[in-house]
Amino acid sequence: GAAGGGAAPPSSFVGLLDIFGMETFERNGYEQLLINFANEKLQALFVSEAVELVRAEFVSEGIRVELIDSPDNSAVLELFEGAKRRGGYPRPGLLSILNEETASPKPPDDARLVEALHRRFAEHPAYRKPAAAEPATSFTVRHFSAQVTYTAAGGGGAGGGDVARSFLKKNKDELHAKLPALMAASRWPFVRDLFLARAADSRRGEVARQFAASMKELTETLAATDQHFIRCIKPNDRRTPFDFDEALVRSQLQSCGVLAAACVAQAGFPYRRTFLSMLDDFRDLLTLEEQRLAWGGSAAERKAMVRKLLTQAGLADRRASSGLGTSRPHLEESRAGGVRRRGLPAGPHDGLRLGGPRGAVRGEGTRAARAARGGRAGAAAGGGGDVRGAKGEARRDGAR
């Protein structure tokens, strides 16, 4: 143990952070505001980690690292946390204004709070004032995944709103001033640790202020760790197998940041199959001797053959060449599709396509074309026979 009887912080640990994602209901209140702020902080960390992983892969493959254009929710975080101004006082954010109104000696008035937000953020890109049909004490935040409208109190003005939904009422720390000190003196370590920091701070802080400080500590801890992300998607609300509710799944993919992560990969080189796999997909463009070389040659020879494919399709410019790493081609989707469109004749090869919206190239078309043209291809090769690689994937039958 450390001096003073406290336990020393662990040098290594395994932590588990469980969070659902953005909350959007028919009516969103104070709790949704803080939960969605937490999601914005974690989303920024997630995108930063995803970009860094892509950048590290580029470096390991010997690819020149350029600026990766990734989804950015900095405007939303600035709305919540405020902005630092050079040589001046920081510009207050939404949470700061909420805390100031909570600490005000005036009677709590959510209408006054929302008016202060409107004055401060009317021109902010992540903020929207209520439309005519929306409650007067509402405001909308353009989050990274969706727009969410929050309603502070049911009506407008002091005495006219719903106290149970009041942002100012919920943001006020209702604990008795002496309770944290009493609980910090508990004989139970767990209870004592919960209140030690609170007892040391004599101020009656606002809940949002404490929540923001807790989020800052959490993100700093996460940033100092090796992170692994697991996204759990609920297929339907009926608990039935093999039943995917498209709207529900899409909403979850958007709210938990999976689509934003896909945009990070798209900003770089989303086609990242091995040289051998790419040559297998486009082997109808290769001579029989080139096919033997592809499966029996070195990585450098396979790389040279991929470069030749790009040249034949007229796509071997500086960016395409710079994306050819040491073990795999890193290509833009348009270039992988360009090899198909320009390198293969029309007809059976039209089956070769990009799988899904942003998937990898699939070779069903080449296999169908090979079956349709087997006799002609075998005769051109001089009588047929098999060409097999280490995995036995490539085979060309003779005249049928």
Coordinates of C-alpha atoms in Angstrom, one line a residue:
G1 CA 0.0 0.0 0.0
A2 CA 1.1 3.6 -0.5
A3 CA 1.9 6.0 2.3
G4 CA -1.1 7.1 4.2
G5 CA -2.9 3.8 4.1
G6 CA -4.3 4.2 0.5
A7 CA -3.8 1.6 -2.2
A8 CA -1.3 2.3 -4.9
P9 CA -2.8 2.6 -8.4
P10 CA -2.3 -0.5 -10.4
S11 CA 0.4 -0.4 -13.0
S12 CA -1.7 -2.6 -15.4
F13 CA -5.3 -3.5 -15.4
V14 CA -8.1 -4.7 -17.7
G15 CA -11.2 -2.4 -17.7
L16 CA -14.6 -2.9 -19.3
L17 CA -16.7 0.1 -20.4
D18 CA -20.2 -0.7 -21.3
I19 CA -22.3 2.0 -23.0
F20 CA -25.3 1.6 -25.3
G21 CA -25.0 4.6 -27.6
M22 CA -27.0 7.7 -28.4
E23 CA -30.4 8.0 -26.8
T24 CA -33.2 9.5 -28.8
F25 CA -36.7 9.3 -27.6
E26 CA -40.0 11.0 -28.5
R27 CA -39.2 13.3 -25.6
N28 CA -35.6 13.9 -24.5
G29 CA -34.6 15.5 -21.2
Y30 CA -31.7 16.2 -18.9
E31 CA -30.6 12.5 -18.6
Q32 CA -30.4 12.1 -22.4
L33 CA -28.4 15.4 -22.7
L34 CA -25.7 14.0 -20.4
I35 CA -25.7 10.5 -21.9
N36 CA -25.4 11.9 -25.4
F37 CA -22.6 14.2 -24.3
A38 CA -20.7 11.1 -23.0
N39 CA -21.3 9.4 -26.3
E40 CA -19.8 12.4 -28.2
K41 CA -16.7 12.3 -26.0
L42 CA -16.3 8.5 -26.6
Q43 CA -17.0 8.9 -30.3
A44 CA -14.2 11.4 -30.6
L45 CA -11.8 8.9 -28.9
F46 CA -13.1 6.1 -31.0
V47 CA -12.5 7.9 -34.3
S48 CA -9.1 9.1 -33.1
E49 CA -8.1 5.5 -32.3
A50 CA -9.4 4.3 -35.7
V51 CA -7.5 6.9 -37.6
E52 CA -4.3 6.0 -35.6
L53 CA -4.7 2.3 -36.4
V54 CA -5.0 3.1 -40.1
R55 CA -2.0 5.4 -39.9
A56 CA 0.0 2.7 -38.1
E57 CA -0.8 0.2 -40.8
F58 CA 0.3 2.6 -43.6
V59 CA 3.6 3.2 -41.8
S60 CA 4.2 -0.6 -41.4
E61 CA 3.4 -1.1 -45.1
G62 CA 5.8 1.6 -46.2
I63 CA 3.0 3.9 -47.5
R64 CA 3.4 7.6 -47.2
V65 CA 1.1 8.9 -44.4
E66 CA -1.1 11.7 -45.5
L67 CA -3.8 13.6 -43.7
I68 CA -6.8 11.2 -43.3
D69 CA -10.1 13.0 -43.7
S70 CA -12.3 11.5 -41.0
P71 CA -15.6 12.3 -39.4
D72 CA -15.2 15.1 -37.0
N73 CA -17.6 15.9 -34.1
S74 CA -15.4 18.7 -32.7
A75 CA -18.2 21.2 -33.3
V76 CA -20.6 19.3 -31.1
L77 CA -18.0 19.0 -28.3
E78 CA -17.3 22.7 -28.6
L79 CA -21.0 23.3 -28.2
F80 CA -21.1 21.3 -24.9
E81 CA -17.7 22.2 -23.5
G82 CA -17.0 25.7 -24.9
A83 CA -13.9 26.8 -26.8
K84 CA -10.6 28.1 -25.7
R85 CA -9.6 31.5 -27.1
R86 CA -6.0 32.6 -27.5
G87 CA -5.1 35.3 -25.1
G88 CA -8.6 35.6 -23.6
Y89 CA -11.2 34.0 -21.4
P90 CA -12.6 30.6 -22.6
R91 CA -15.9 30.8 -24.5
P92 CA -18.6 29.1 -22.3
G93 CA -20.3 26.0 -23.6
L94 CA -23.8 24.6 -23.1
L95 CA -22.9 22.9 -19.9
S96 CA -21.2 26.0 -18.5
I97 CA -24.4 28.1 -19.1
L98 CA -26.5 25.3 -17.5
N99 CA -24.3 25.3 -14.4
E100 CA -24.3 29.2 -14.2
E101 CA -28.1 29.2 -14.4
T102 CA -28.3 26.5 -11.7
A103 CA -26.1 28.4 -9.4
S104 CA -27.9 31.7 -9.9
P105 CA -29.6 33.2 -6.9
K106 CA -32.7 33.8 -9.0
P107 CA -35.6 31.3 -8.8
P108 CA -35.0 28.4 -11.2
D109 CA -36.5 29.1 -14.6
D110 CA -35.9 26.7 -17.5
A111 CA -37.3 29.3 -20.0
R112 CA -34.6 31.7 -19.0
L113 CA -32.0 28.9 -19.4
V114 CA -33.2 28.1 -22.9
E115 CA -33.3 31.8 -23.9
A116 CA -29.6 32.1 -22.8
L117 CA -28.7 29.1 -24.9
H118 CA -30.5 30.6 -27.9
R119 CA -28.6 33.9 -27.5
R120 CA -25.3 32.2 -27.2
F121 CA -25.6 29.5 -29.8
A122 CA -28.1 30.8 -32.4
E123 CA -25.4 30.7 -35.1
H124 CA -23.6 27.6 -33.9
P125 CA -23.5 24.8 -36.6
A126 CA -24.4 22.1 -34.1
Y127 CA -27.4 24.0 -32.5
R128 CA -30.9 24.7 -33.7
K129 CA -33.6 26.8 -32.1
P130 CA -37.1 25.2 -31.8
A131 CA -39.5 25.3 -34.8
A132 CA -42.9 26.8 -34.5
A133 CA -44.5 23.4 -33.7
E134 CA -41.9 22.5 -31.0
P135 CA -42.1 23.4 -27.3
A136 CA -40.8 26.9 -26.5
T137 CA -38.3 25.5 -24.0
S138 CA -36.8 23.0 -26.4
F139 CA -33.5 23.1 -28.4
T140 CA -31.9 20.7 -30.9
V141 CA -28.3 19.5 -31.0
R142 CA -26.9 18.1 -34.2
H143 CA -25.1 15.1 -32.8
F144 CA -22.6 13.0 -34.9
S145 CA -25.3 10.4 -35.5
A146 CA -28.6 12.3 -35.5
Q147 CA -30.4 15.4 -34.5
V148 CA -31.8 15.2 -31.0
T149 CA -34.4 17.7 -29.6
Y150 CA -34.3 18.3 -25.8
T151 CA -37.1 19.8 -23.8
A152 CA -36.4 21.5 -20.5
A153 CA -39.6 21.6 -18.5
G154 CA -43.0 21.0 -19.9
G155 CA -44.1 24.6 -20.3
G156 CA -42.4 28.0 -20.2
G157 CA -41.5 30.4 -17.5
A158 CA -41.3 30.1 -13.7
G159 CA -44.1 28.2 -12.2
G160 CA -45.5 27.2 -15.6
G161 CA -43.3 24.2 -16.4
D162 CA -43.0 20.6 -15.3
V163 CA -40.8 20.6 -12.3
A164 CA -40.1 16.9 -12.6
R165 CA -38.5 17.6 -16.1
S166 CA -36.7 20.8 -15.1
F167 CA -33.1 20.9 -16.2
L168 CA -32.2 23.3 -13.5
K169 CA -33.9 21.2 -10.8
K170 CA -32.1 18.0 -11.9
N171 CA -28.7 19.8 -12.3
K172 CA -28.7 21.0 -8.7
D173 CA -26.8 18.8 -6.2
E174 CA -29.3 17.9 -3.6
L175 CA -27.0 16.0 -1.2
H176 CA -26.8 17.5 2.3
A177 CA -23.5 19.4 2.7
K178 CA -22.3 17.2 5.5
L179 CA -23.3 13.9 4.0
P180 CA -20.1 13.4 1.8
A181 CA -17.9 13.9 4.9
L182 CA -19.9 11.5 6.9
M183 CA -19.8 8.8 4.2
A184 CA -16.1 9.3 3.6
A185 CA -15.5 8.3 7.3
S186 CA -17.1 4.9 6.8
R187 CA -15.3 1.8 7.9
W188 CA -16.2 0.2 4.5
P189 CA -13.5 0.9 1.9
F190 CA -15.9 0.8 -1.0
V191 CA -18.3 3.4 0.5
R192 CA -15.3 5.5 1.7
D193 CA -13.8 5.6 -1.8
L194 CA -17.0 6.8 -3.3
F195 CA -17.1 9.9 -1.2
L196 CA -13.5 10.8 -0.6
A197 CA -13.1 13.2 -3.5
R198 CA -16.5 14.7 -2.9
A199 CA -15.8 15.3 0.8
A200 CA -12.5 17.1 -0.1
D201 CA -14.5 19.6 -2.3
S202 CA -16.5 21.8 0.0
R203 CA -18.4 23.4 -2.9
R204 CA -21.9 22.4 -3.7
G205 CA -21.2 21.7 -7.3
E206 CA -23.7 21.1 -10.1
V207 CA -24.3 17.6 -11.4
A208 CA -23.3 18.5 -15.0
R209 CA -20.0 20.0 -13.7
Q210 CA -19.2 16.7 -11.8
F211 CA -20.3 14.7 -14.8
A212 CA -18.0 16.6 -17.2
A213 CA -15.0 16.2 -14.8
S214 CA -15.7 12.5 -14.6
M215 CA -15.9 12.2 -18.4
K216 CA -12.5 14.0 -18.7
E217 CA -10.9 11.6 -16.2
L218 CA -12.4 8.6 -18.1
T219 CA -11.3 9.7 -21.5
E220 CA -7.8 10.4 -20.2
T221 CA -7.6 6.9 -18.7
L222 CA -8.9 5.3 -22.0
A223 CA -6.4 7.3 -24.1
A224 CA -3.6 5.9 -22.0
T225 CA -4.7 2.3 -22.6
D226 CA -4.7 -0.2 -25.5
Q227 CA -8.3 -0.1 -26.6
H228 CA -10.4 -2.8 -28.2
F229 CA -13.9 -2.1 -29.4
I230 CA -16.8 -4.6 -29.5
R231 CA -20.0 -3.4 -31.1
C232 CA -23.1 -5.5 -30.2
I233 CA -26.0 -5.1 -32.6
K234 CA -29.6 -6.1 -31.6
P235 CA -31.2 -7.6 -34.8
N236 CA -34.8 -7.1 -33.8
D237 CA -37.1 -6.4 -30.9
R238 CA -39.1 -9.7 -31.3
R239 CA -36.3 -12.0 -30.0
T240 CA -36.7 -14.2 -33.1
P241 CA -33.7 -15.8 -35.0
F242 CA -32.7 -14.9 -38.5
D243 CA -34.9 -11.8 -38.4
F244 CA -33.1 -8.5 -39.1
D245 CA -35.0 -5.3 -38.7
E246 CA -33.2 -3.0 -41.2
A247 CA -34.3 0.3 -39.6
L248 CA -33.3 -0.9 -36.1
V249 CA -30.0 -2.3 -37.2
R250 CA -29.1 0.8 -39.2
S251 CA -30.0 3.1 -36.3
Q252 CA -27.7 1.1 -34.0
L253 CA -24.8 1.2 -36.5
Q254 CA -25.2 4.9 -36.8
S255 CA -25.6 5.6 -33.1
C256 CA -22.6 3.6 -31.9
G257 CA -20.3 5.0 -34.5
V258 CA -19.7 2.0 -36.8
L259 CA -20.7 4.0 -39.9
A260 CA -18.3 6.8 -38.9
A261 CA -15.5 4.2 -38.5
A262 CA -16.3 3.0 -42.0
C263 CA -15.9 6.5 -43.3
V264 CA -12.4 6.6 -41.7
A265 CA -11.4 3.5 -43.7
Q266 CA -13.0 4.9 -46.8
A267 CA -11.0 8.1 -46.5
G268 CA -7.8 6.0 -46.9
F269 CA -7.5 2.9 -48.9
P270 CA -10.5 0.5 -48.2
Y271 CA -9.3 -2.2 -50.6
R272 CA -6.6 -4.0 -48.6
R273 CA -6.5 -7.6 -49.8
T274 CA -3.2 -9.4 -50.3
F275 CA -1.4 -9.2 -53.7
L276 CA -2.2 -12.9 -54.2
S277 CA -5.9 -12.4 -53.5
M278 CA -6.1 -9.5 -55.9
L279 CA -4.3 -11.5 -58.6
D280 CA -6.8 -14.4 -58.0
D281 CA -9.7 -12.0 -58.5
F282 CA -8.3 -10.7 -61.8
R283 CA -6.5 -13.8 -63.0
D284 CA -8.5 -13.8 -66.4
L285 CA -6.3 -10.7 -67.2
L286 CA -3.1 -12.8 -66.7
T287 CA -1.4 -15.1 -69.1
L288 CA -0.8 -18.7 -68.1
E289 CA 2.9 -17.9 -67.4
E290 CA 1.9 -14.9 -65.2
Q291 CA -0.5 -17.1 -63.3
R292 CA 2.3 -19.6 -62.5
L293 CA 4.5 -16.7 -61.4
A294 CA 1.7 -15.2 -59.3
W295 CA 1.3 -18.4 -57.2
G296 CA 4.9 -19.5 -57.2
G297 CA 6.7 -16.1 -57.2
S298 CA 7.9 -13.8 -54.5
A299 CA 5.9 -10.9 -52.9
A300 CA 7.9 -8.4 -55.0
E301 CA 7.0 -10.2 -58.2
R302 CA 3.3 -10.2 -57.2
K303 CA 3.5 -6.5 -56.4
A304 CA 5.0 -5.9 -59.8
M305 CA 2.1 -7.8 -61.5
V306 CA -0.5 -5.8 -59.5
R307 CA 1.2 -2.6 -60.7
K308 CA 1.0 -4.0 -64.3
L309 CA -2.8 -4.6 -63.8
L310 CA -3.2 -1.0 -62.7
T311 CA -1.1 0.2 -65.7
Q312 CA -3.2 -1.8 -68.1
A313 CA -6.4 -0.2 -66.7
G314 CA -4.8 3.3 -66.9
L315 CA -4.9 3.7 -63.1
A316 CA -1.1 3.6 -62.2
D317 CA -0.8 7.2 -61.2
R318 CA 1.2 8.5 -58.2
R319 CA -1.6 7.9 -55.6
A320 CA -2.2 4.4 -56.8
S321 CA 1.5 3.6 -56.8
S322 CA 2.0 5.0 -53.4
G323 CA -0.7 2.7 -52.0
L324 CA 1.1 -0.5 -53.0
G325 CA 2.5 -1.6 -49.7
T326 CA 4.9 -4.3 -48.9
S327 CA 2.4 -7.2 -48.3
R328 CA -0.9 -5.9 -49.8
P329 CA -2.3 -3.3 -52.2
H330 CA -4.0 -0.4 -50.5
L331 CA -6.3 1.0 -53.2
E332 CA -9.2 3.3 -53.3
E333 CA -12.5 1.6 -54.1
S334 CA -12.8 3.5 -57.4
R335 CA -9.4 2.1 -58.5
A336 CA -10.3 -1.5 -57.7
G337 CA -13.5 -1.1 -59.6
G338 CA -11.6 0.7 -62.4
V339 CA -9.5 -2.4 -63.0
R340 CA -12.8 -4.3 -63.5
R341 CA -14.4 -1.7 -65.8
R342 CA -11.3 -1.1 -67.9
G343 CA -9.5 -4.3 -67.8
L344 CA -12.2 -6.8 -68.5
P345 CA -14.5 -7.1 -71.6
A346 CA -18.2 -6.7 -71.2
G347 CA -20.4 -9.8 -70.8
P348 CA -19.9 -12.5 -68.2
H349 CA -17.4 -10.4 -66.3
D350 CA -20.1 -7.9 -65.3
G351 CA -20.6 -10.2 -62.3
L352 CA -17.4 -8.9 -60.8
R353 CA -18.5 -6.2 -58.4
L354 CA -17.8 -4.4 -55.2
G355 CA -19.6 -6.3 -52.4
G356 CA -22.1 -4.1 -50.6
P357 CA -21.8 -0.3 -50.3
R358 CA -18.1 -0.3 -49.3
G359 CA -17.1 -3.9 -49.5
A360 CA -14.1 -5.7 -50.9
V361 CA -13.9 -6.9 -54.5
R362 CA -15.4 -10.3 -55.1
G363 CA -14.5 -12.6 -57.9
E364 CA -17.7 -14.4 -58.8
G365 CA -17.7 -12.8 -62.2
T366 CA -14.3 -14.1 -63.2
R367 CA -15.2 -17.6 -62.1
A368 CA -18.4 -17.5 -64.2
A369 CA -16.5 -16.1 -67.1
R370 CA -13.8 -18.8 -66.8
A371 CA -16.5 -21.5 -66.8
A372 CA -18.1 -20.0 -69.9
R373 CA -14.8 -19.5 -71.8
G374 CA -13.0 -22.7 -70.6
G375 CA -12.6 -24.3 -74.0
R376 CA -11.3 -21.2 -75.7
A377 CA -9.0 -20.3 -72.8
G378 CA -7.6 -23.9 -72.6
A379 CA -6.9 -24.0 -76.3
A380 CA -5.1 -20.7 -76.1
A381 CA -3.0 -22.1 -73.3
G382 CA -1.9 -25.0 -75.4
G383 CA -4.0 -27.9 -74.4
G384 CA -5.2 -27.3 -70.9
G385 CA -4.0 -28.5 -67.5
D386 CA -4.2 -27.0 -64.0
V387 CA -2.5 -24.0 -62.5
R388 CA -2.5 -24.4 -58.7
G389 CA -1.1 -22.2 -56.0
A390 CA -0.2 -23.0 -52.4
K391 CA -3.8 -23.0 -51.5
G392 CA -5.0 -24.7 -54.7
E393 CA -7.4 -21.8 -55.4
A394 CA -6.6 -21.2 -59.1
R395 CA -7.5 -23.8 -61.6
R396 CA -8.0 -23.5 -65.3
D397 CA -9.6 -26.5 -67.0
G398 CA -8.7 -27.4 -70.6
A399 CA -10.9 -27.6 -73.6
R400 CA -14.3 -29.0 -72.6

